[in-house]
XYZ file of C-alpha atoms in Angstrom:
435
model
C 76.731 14.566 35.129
C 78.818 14.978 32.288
C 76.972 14.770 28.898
C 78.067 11.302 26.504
C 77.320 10.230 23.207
C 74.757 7.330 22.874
C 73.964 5.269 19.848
C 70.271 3.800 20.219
C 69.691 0.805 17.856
C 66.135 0.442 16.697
C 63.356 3.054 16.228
C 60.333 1.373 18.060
C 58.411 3.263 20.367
C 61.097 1.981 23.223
C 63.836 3.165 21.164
C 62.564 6.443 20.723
C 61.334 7.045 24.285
C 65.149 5.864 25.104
C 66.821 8.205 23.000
C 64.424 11.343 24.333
C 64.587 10.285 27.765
C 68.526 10.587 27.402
C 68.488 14.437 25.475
C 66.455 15.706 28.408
C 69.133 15.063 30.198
C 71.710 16.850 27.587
C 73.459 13.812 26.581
C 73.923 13.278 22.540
C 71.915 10.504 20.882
C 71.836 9.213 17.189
C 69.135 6.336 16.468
C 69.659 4.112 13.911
C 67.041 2.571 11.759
C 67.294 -0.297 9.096
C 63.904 0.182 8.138
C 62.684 3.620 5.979
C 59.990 4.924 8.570
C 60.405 5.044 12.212
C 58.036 2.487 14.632
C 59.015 -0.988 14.645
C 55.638 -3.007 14.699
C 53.717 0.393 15.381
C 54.794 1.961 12.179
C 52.122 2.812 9.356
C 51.642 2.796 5.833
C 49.419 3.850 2.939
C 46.276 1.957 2.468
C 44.699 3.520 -0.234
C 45.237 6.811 0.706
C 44.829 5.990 4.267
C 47.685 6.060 6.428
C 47.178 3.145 9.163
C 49.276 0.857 10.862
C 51.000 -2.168 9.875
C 49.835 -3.783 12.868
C 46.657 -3.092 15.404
C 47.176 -1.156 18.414
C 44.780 0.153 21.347
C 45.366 2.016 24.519
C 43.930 0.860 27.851
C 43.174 2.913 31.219
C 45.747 1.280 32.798
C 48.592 2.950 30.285
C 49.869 5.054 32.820
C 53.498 5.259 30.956
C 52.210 6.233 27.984
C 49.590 9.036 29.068
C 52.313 10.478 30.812
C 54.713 11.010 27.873
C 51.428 12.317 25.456
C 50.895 15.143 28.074
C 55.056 15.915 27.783
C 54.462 15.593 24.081
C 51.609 18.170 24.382
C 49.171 15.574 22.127
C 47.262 14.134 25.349
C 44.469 16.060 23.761
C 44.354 13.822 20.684
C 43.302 10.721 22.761
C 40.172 9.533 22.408
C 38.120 6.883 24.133
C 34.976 5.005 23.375
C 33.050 1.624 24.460
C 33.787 -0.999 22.678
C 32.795 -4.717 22.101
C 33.875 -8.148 21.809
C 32.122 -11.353 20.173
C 33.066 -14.711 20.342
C 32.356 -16.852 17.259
C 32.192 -20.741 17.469
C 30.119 -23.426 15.489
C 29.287 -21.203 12.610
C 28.030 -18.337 14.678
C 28.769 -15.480 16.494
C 27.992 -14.608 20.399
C 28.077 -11.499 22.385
C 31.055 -11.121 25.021
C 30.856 -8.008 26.416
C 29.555 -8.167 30.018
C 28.323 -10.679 32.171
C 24.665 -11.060 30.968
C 26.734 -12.102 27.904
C 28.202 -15.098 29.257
C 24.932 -16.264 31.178
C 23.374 -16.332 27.681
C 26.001 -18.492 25.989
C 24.461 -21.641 25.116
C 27.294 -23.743 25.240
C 28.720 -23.906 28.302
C 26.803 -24.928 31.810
C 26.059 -23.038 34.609
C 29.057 -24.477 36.682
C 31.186 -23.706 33.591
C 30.222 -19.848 33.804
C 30.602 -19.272 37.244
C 34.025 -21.105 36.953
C 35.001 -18.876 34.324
C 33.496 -15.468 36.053
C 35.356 -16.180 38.820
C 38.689 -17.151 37.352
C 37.863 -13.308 35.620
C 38.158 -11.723 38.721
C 40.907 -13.209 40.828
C 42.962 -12.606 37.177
C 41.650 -8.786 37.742
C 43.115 -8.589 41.001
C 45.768 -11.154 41.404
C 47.588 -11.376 38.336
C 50.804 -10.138 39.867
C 50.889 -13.270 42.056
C 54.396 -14.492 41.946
C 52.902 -17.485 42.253
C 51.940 -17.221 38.472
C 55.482 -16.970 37.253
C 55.549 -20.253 38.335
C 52.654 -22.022 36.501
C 51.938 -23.092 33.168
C 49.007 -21.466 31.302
C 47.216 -24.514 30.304
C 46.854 -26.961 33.178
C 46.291 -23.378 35.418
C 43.341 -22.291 33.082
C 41.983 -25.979 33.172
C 41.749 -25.842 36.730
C 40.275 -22.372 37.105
C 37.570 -22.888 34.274
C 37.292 -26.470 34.162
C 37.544 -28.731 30.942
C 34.791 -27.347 29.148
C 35.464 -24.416 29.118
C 39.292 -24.333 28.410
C 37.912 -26.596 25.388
C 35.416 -24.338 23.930
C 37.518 -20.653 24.892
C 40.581 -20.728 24.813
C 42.519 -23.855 23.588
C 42.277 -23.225 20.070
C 43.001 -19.598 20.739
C 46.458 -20.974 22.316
C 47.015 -23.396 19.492
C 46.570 -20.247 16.803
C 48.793 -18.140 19.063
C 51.847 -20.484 20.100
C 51.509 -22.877 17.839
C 53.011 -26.154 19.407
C 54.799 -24.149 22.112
C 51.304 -23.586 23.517
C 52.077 -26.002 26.948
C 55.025 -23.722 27.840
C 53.456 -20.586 28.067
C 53.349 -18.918 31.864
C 50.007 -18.733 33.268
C 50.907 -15.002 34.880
C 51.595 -13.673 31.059
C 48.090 -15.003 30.542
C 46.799 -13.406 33.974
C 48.259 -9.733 33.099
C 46.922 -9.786 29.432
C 43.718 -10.443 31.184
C 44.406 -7.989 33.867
C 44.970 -5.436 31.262
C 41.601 -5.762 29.709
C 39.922 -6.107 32.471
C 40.662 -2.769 34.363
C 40.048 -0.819 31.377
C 36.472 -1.553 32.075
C 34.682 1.294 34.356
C 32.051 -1.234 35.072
C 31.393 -4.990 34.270
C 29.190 -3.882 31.330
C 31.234 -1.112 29.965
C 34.820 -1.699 28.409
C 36.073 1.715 26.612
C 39.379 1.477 25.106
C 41.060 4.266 23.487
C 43.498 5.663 20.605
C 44.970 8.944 18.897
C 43.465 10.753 16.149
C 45.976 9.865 13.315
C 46.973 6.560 14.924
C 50.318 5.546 16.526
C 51.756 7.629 13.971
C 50.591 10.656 15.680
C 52.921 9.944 18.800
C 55.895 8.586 16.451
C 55.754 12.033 14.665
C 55.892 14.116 17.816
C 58.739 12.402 19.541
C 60.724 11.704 16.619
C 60.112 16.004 15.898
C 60.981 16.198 19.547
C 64.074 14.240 19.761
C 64.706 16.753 16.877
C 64.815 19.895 18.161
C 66.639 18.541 21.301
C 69.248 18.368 18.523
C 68.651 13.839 18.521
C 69.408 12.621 14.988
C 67.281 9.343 13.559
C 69.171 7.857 10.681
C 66.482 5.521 8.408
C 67.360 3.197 6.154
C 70.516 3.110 7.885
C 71.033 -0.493 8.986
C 73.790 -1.473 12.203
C 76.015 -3.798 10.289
C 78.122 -4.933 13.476
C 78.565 -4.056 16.752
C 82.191 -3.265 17.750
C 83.323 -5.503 20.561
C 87.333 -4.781 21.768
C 88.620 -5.783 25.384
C 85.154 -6.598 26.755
C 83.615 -2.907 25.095
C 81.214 -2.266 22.596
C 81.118 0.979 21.953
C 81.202 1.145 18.521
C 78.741 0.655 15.255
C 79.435 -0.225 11.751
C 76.984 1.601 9.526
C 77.805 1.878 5.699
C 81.366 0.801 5.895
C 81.960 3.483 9.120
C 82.732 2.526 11.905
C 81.317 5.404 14.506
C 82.383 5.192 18.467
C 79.847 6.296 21.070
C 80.687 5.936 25.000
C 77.374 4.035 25.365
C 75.179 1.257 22.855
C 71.915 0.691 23.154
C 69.912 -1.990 21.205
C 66.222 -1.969 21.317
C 65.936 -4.309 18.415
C 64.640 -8.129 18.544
C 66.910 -10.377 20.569
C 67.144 -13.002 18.078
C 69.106 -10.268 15.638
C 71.712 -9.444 18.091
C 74.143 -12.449 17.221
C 74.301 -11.502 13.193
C 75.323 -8.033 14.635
C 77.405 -9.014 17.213
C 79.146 -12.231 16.346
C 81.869 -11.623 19.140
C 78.781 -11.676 21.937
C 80.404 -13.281 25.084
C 79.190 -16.996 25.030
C 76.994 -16.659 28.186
C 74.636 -13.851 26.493
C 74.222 -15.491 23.421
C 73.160 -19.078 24.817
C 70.144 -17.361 26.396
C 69.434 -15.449 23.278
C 69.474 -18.813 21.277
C 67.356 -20.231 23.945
C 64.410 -18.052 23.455
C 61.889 -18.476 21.138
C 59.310 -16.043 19.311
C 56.440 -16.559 17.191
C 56.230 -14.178 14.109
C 52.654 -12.707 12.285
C 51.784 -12.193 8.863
C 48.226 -9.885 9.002
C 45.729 -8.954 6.829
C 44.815 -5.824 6.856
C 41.533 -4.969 4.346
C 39.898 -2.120 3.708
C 36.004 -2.784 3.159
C 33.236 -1.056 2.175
C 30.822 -2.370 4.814
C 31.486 -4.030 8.091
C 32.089 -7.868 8.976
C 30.982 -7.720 12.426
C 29.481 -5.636 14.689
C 32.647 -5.977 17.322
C 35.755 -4.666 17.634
C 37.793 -8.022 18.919
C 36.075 -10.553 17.643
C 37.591 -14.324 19.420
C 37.563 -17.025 17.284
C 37.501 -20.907 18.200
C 35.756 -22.612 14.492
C 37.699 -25.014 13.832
C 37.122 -24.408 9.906
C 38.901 -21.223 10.504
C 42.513 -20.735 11.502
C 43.300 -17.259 12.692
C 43.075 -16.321 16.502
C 40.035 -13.846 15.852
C 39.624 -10.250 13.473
C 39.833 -6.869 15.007
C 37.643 -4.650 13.095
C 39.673 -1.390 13.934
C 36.885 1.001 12.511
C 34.920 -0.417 16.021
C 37.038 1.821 17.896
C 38.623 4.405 15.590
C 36.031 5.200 12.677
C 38.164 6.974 10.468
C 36.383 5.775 7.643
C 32.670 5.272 6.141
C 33.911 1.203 5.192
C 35.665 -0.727 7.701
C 39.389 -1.875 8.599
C 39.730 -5.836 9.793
C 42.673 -7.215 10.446
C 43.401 -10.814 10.271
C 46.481 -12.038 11.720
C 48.143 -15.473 11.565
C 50.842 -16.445 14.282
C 53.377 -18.305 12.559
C 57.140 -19.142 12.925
C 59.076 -17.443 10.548
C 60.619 -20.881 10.021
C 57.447 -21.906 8.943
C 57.098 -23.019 5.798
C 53.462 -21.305 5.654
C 55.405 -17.995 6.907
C 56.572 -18.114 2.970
C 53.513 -18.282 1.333
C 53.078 -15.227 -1.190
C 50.484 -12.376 -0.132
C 48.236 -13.434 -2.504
C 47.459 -17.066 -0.841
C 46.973 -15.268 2.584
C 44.687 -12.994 0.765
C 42.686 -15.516 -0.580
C 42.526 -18.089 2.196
C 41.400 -14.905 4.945
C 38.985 -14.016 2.345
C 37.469 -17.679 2.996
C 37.242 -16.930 7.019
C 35.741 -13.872 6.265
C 32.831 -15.049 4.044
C 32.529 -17.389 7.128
C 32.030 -14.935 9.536
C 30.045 -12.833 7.084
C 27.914 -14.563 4.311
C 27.392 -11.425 2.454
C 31.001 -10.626 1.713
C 31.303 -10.487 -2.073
C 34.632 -9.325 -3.772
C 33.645 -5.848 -4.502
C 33.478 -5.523 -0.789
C 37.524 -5.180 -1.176
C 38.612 -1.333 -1.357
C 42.608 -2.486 -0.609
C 44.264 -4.818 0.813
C 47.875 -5.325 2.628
C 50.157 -7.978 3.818
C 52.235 -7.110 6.575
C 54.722 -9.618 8.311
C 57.070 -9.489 11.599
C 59.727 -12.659 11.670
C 59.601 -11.670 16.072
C 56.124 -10.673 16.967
C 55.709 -12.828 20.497
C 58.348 -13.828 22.415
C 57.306 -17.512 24.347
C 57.050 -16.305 28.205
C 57.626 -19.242 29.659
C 57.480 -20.147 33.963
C 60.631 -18.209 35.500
C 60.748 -15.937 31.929
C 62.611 -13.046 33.135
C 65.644 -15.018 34.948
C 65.865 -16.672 31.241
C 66.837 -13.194 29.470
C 70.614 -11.542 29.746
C 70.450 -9.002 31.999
C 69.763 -5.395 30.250
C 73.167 -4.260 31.724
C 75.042 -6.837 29.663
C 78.535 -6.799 31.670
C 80.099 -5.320 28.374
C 81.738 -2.294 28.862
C 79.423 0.333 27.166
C 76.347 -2.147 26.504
C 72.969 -2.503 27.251
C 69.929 -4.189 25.574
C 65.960 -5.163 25.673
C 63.164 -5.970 23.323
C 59.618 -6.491 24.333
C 60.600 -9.906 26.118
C 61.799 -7.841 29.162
C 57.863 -6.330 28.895
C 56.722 -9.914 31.375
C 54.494 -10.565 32.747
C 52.903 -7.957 30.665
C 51.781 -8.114 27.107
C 53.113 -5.817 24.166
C 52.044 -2.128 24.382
C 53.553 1.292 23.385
C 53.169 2.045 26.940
C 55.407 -0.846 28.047
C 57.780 0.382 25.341
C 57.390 3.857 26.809
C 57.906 2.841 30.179
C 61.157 0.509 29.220
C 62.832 2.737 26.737
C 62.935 5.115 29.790
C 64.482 2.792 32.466
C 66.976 1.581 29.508
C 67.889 5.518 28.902
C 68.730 5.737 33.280
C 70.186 2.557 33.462
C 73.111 3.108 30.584
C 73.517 7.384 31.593
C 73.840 6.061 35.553
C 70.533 8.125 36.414
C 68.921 7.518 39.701
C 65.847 5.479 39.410
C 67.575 2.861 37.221
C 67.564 -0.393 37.983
């Protein structure tokens, strides 16, 4: 197969497994990047001389994609694993929910309730690929499998944090597989290990963004697509700083939602589904502390005084340092008008929920703190989702296109990116095994 020149927009972890899945097999690639590090929601940053990332990430057993890539990235040997644990905190106080002892203990659900909710536990571990799923919507689904109680106590305020008002149209088999997920990464009902890289997500950034590299790959940063070309039903061109540079194939790995302000001459058909879909976007916390809040990783949170989903005390899993790392995030629509507030009043009002969780928390606790925000953190996976979305083959000459909506049923991951980026990279090169 002849070699061609491929423009990959976005440097995410599906971007880059795109653009190195397409030098291996010696076509040309240049990635484009409006943002000055590579990573997308994985990327890091400086906290106090700590590099970390913007957002939380963990690997689970089941991240077959991504395992595979580490060992061709010769860094499989910086994974580590460990057990981990999760809490649930409701009515001022905090509960154990790690194994099934756990949830015979909780005082305030009934017996019936916990047997519903076991069970509804399993046939998720084993049946979340139902088709039947696709079909449902979360919340009358979970109300039937755990009953009203339960859905009341776990999990609709969890919903309401997470989807706001567009809670009712989420797709009971995205809830099934995020479930699923967690679930088989258990090697037993009372152990759950999850697992990450020494140095974080940057770790695997920096060795396939050295890789694409050598495999003579070029990542522009700070180099922002201003349009996409479209002539006589192609787009094979980019405008970036005032050039206009022609590839045979494009390949956009960005958010949906920015594709119109790129590509204003999008046929009609493509960009009525893109306007259709809607995404929820996260401002997080991210503090550094001298001591710990909790003694979980995940900790689920349904107080009603409090109004973020839960923490995740990254330091449960990855101790990289003597304090602790919790992050706090709040699922907002950018069109919020909360989405605006300034750091500082995020800041403050986590630091409430915190002293909440943890009456002991005093100021000087605080070694740093950081704001991050994503405007498309959670696409809305609605019944039917993935007949809603363009197809990744747009019909336009030279085109193709996904973002972590085309991940459903599952939920984000670097290995879903992984595993993506690659069918993108056979799909638009006419590789067998695309689809």
């Amino acid at each position: 197969m002849p070699a061609k020149r491929f423009a990959v927009i976005g440097s995410g972890p599906m971007g880059l497994a795109c653009a190195y899945e397409l030098l291996k097999h010696g076509h040309h690639v240049e990635v484009f990047e409006r943002d000055n590090r590579m990573g997308g929601m994985s990327a890091s940053f400086d906290l106090d001389g700590l590099i970390i990332e913007r957002f939380y990430h963990f690997i689970c057993a089941t991240d077959d994609a991504l395992f595979e890539l580490l060992a061709e990235l010769d860094i499989s040997g910086q994974l580590r694993w460990k057990k981990t644990g999760m809490g649930h905190y409701c009515d001022g106080h905090s509960y154990p929910w790690c194994n099934p002892f756990d949830l015979l203990a909780f005082p305030k659900l009934t017996l019936m309730s916990k047997l519903r909710y076991a069970m509804h536990i399993l046939y998720c571990k084993k049946f979340a690929g139902s088709p039947k799923l696709d079909q449902l919507k979360a919340v009358p689904w979970l109300r039937f499998w755990v009953g009203d109680q339960a859905y009341q106590l776990l999990w609709d305020r969890l919903l309401t944090l997470k989807f706001q008002e567009l809670k009712h149209e989420v797709s009971a088999a995205w809830i099934a597989t995020r479930i699923q997920r967690l679930a088989k990464s258990r090697s037993n009902v009372f152990y759950e290990k999850l697992g990450y890289l020494e140095g974080g997500s940057n770790t695997f950034l920096k060795a396939i963004g050295n890789r694409i590299e050598a495999l003579g790959g070029v990542i522009h940063l700070s180099a922002p697509v201003e349009r996409i070309v479209f002539h006589h039903n192609q787009a094979r061109s980019l405008m970036v700083g005032g050039v206009e540079k022609k590839y045979d194939c494009v390949i956009s790995t960005i958010p949906l939602p920015y594709l119109p302000g790129l590509f204003p001459d999008m046929p009609e058909e493509i960009l009525h589904k893109i306007q259709n879909l809607k995404n929820i976007g996260v401002v997080c916390v991210v503090f550094r502390l001298k001591r710990s809040i909790s003694e979980y990783f995940w900790l689920n949170i349904t107080d009603k005084r409090i109004a973020i989903p839960g923490i995740i005390e990254y330091t449960r899993l990855n101790a990289m340092i003597d304090g602790s790392i919790v992050y706090a995030p709040y699922y907002i629509a950018s069109t919020h008008p909360k989405y605006k507030n300034s750091d500082q009043t995020f800041i403050e009002e986590t630091m409430c929920y915190l002293h909440l969780l943890n009456n002991e928390l005093t100021d000087d606790w605080i070694e740093a703190v950081h704001v991050s925000r994503y405007h498309c953190a959670q696409p809305i996976c609605t019944p039917g989702f993935l007949q809603q979305l363009p197809p990744t083959d747009s019909g336009i000459g030279g085109f193709y296109m996904a973002d972590t909506s085309y991940y459903y049923p599952e939920d984000r991951s670097i290995s879903e990116s992984v595993k993506l980026g690659r069918t993108l990279a056979r799909q638009a090169s006419g590789a067998q095994g695309a689809i």
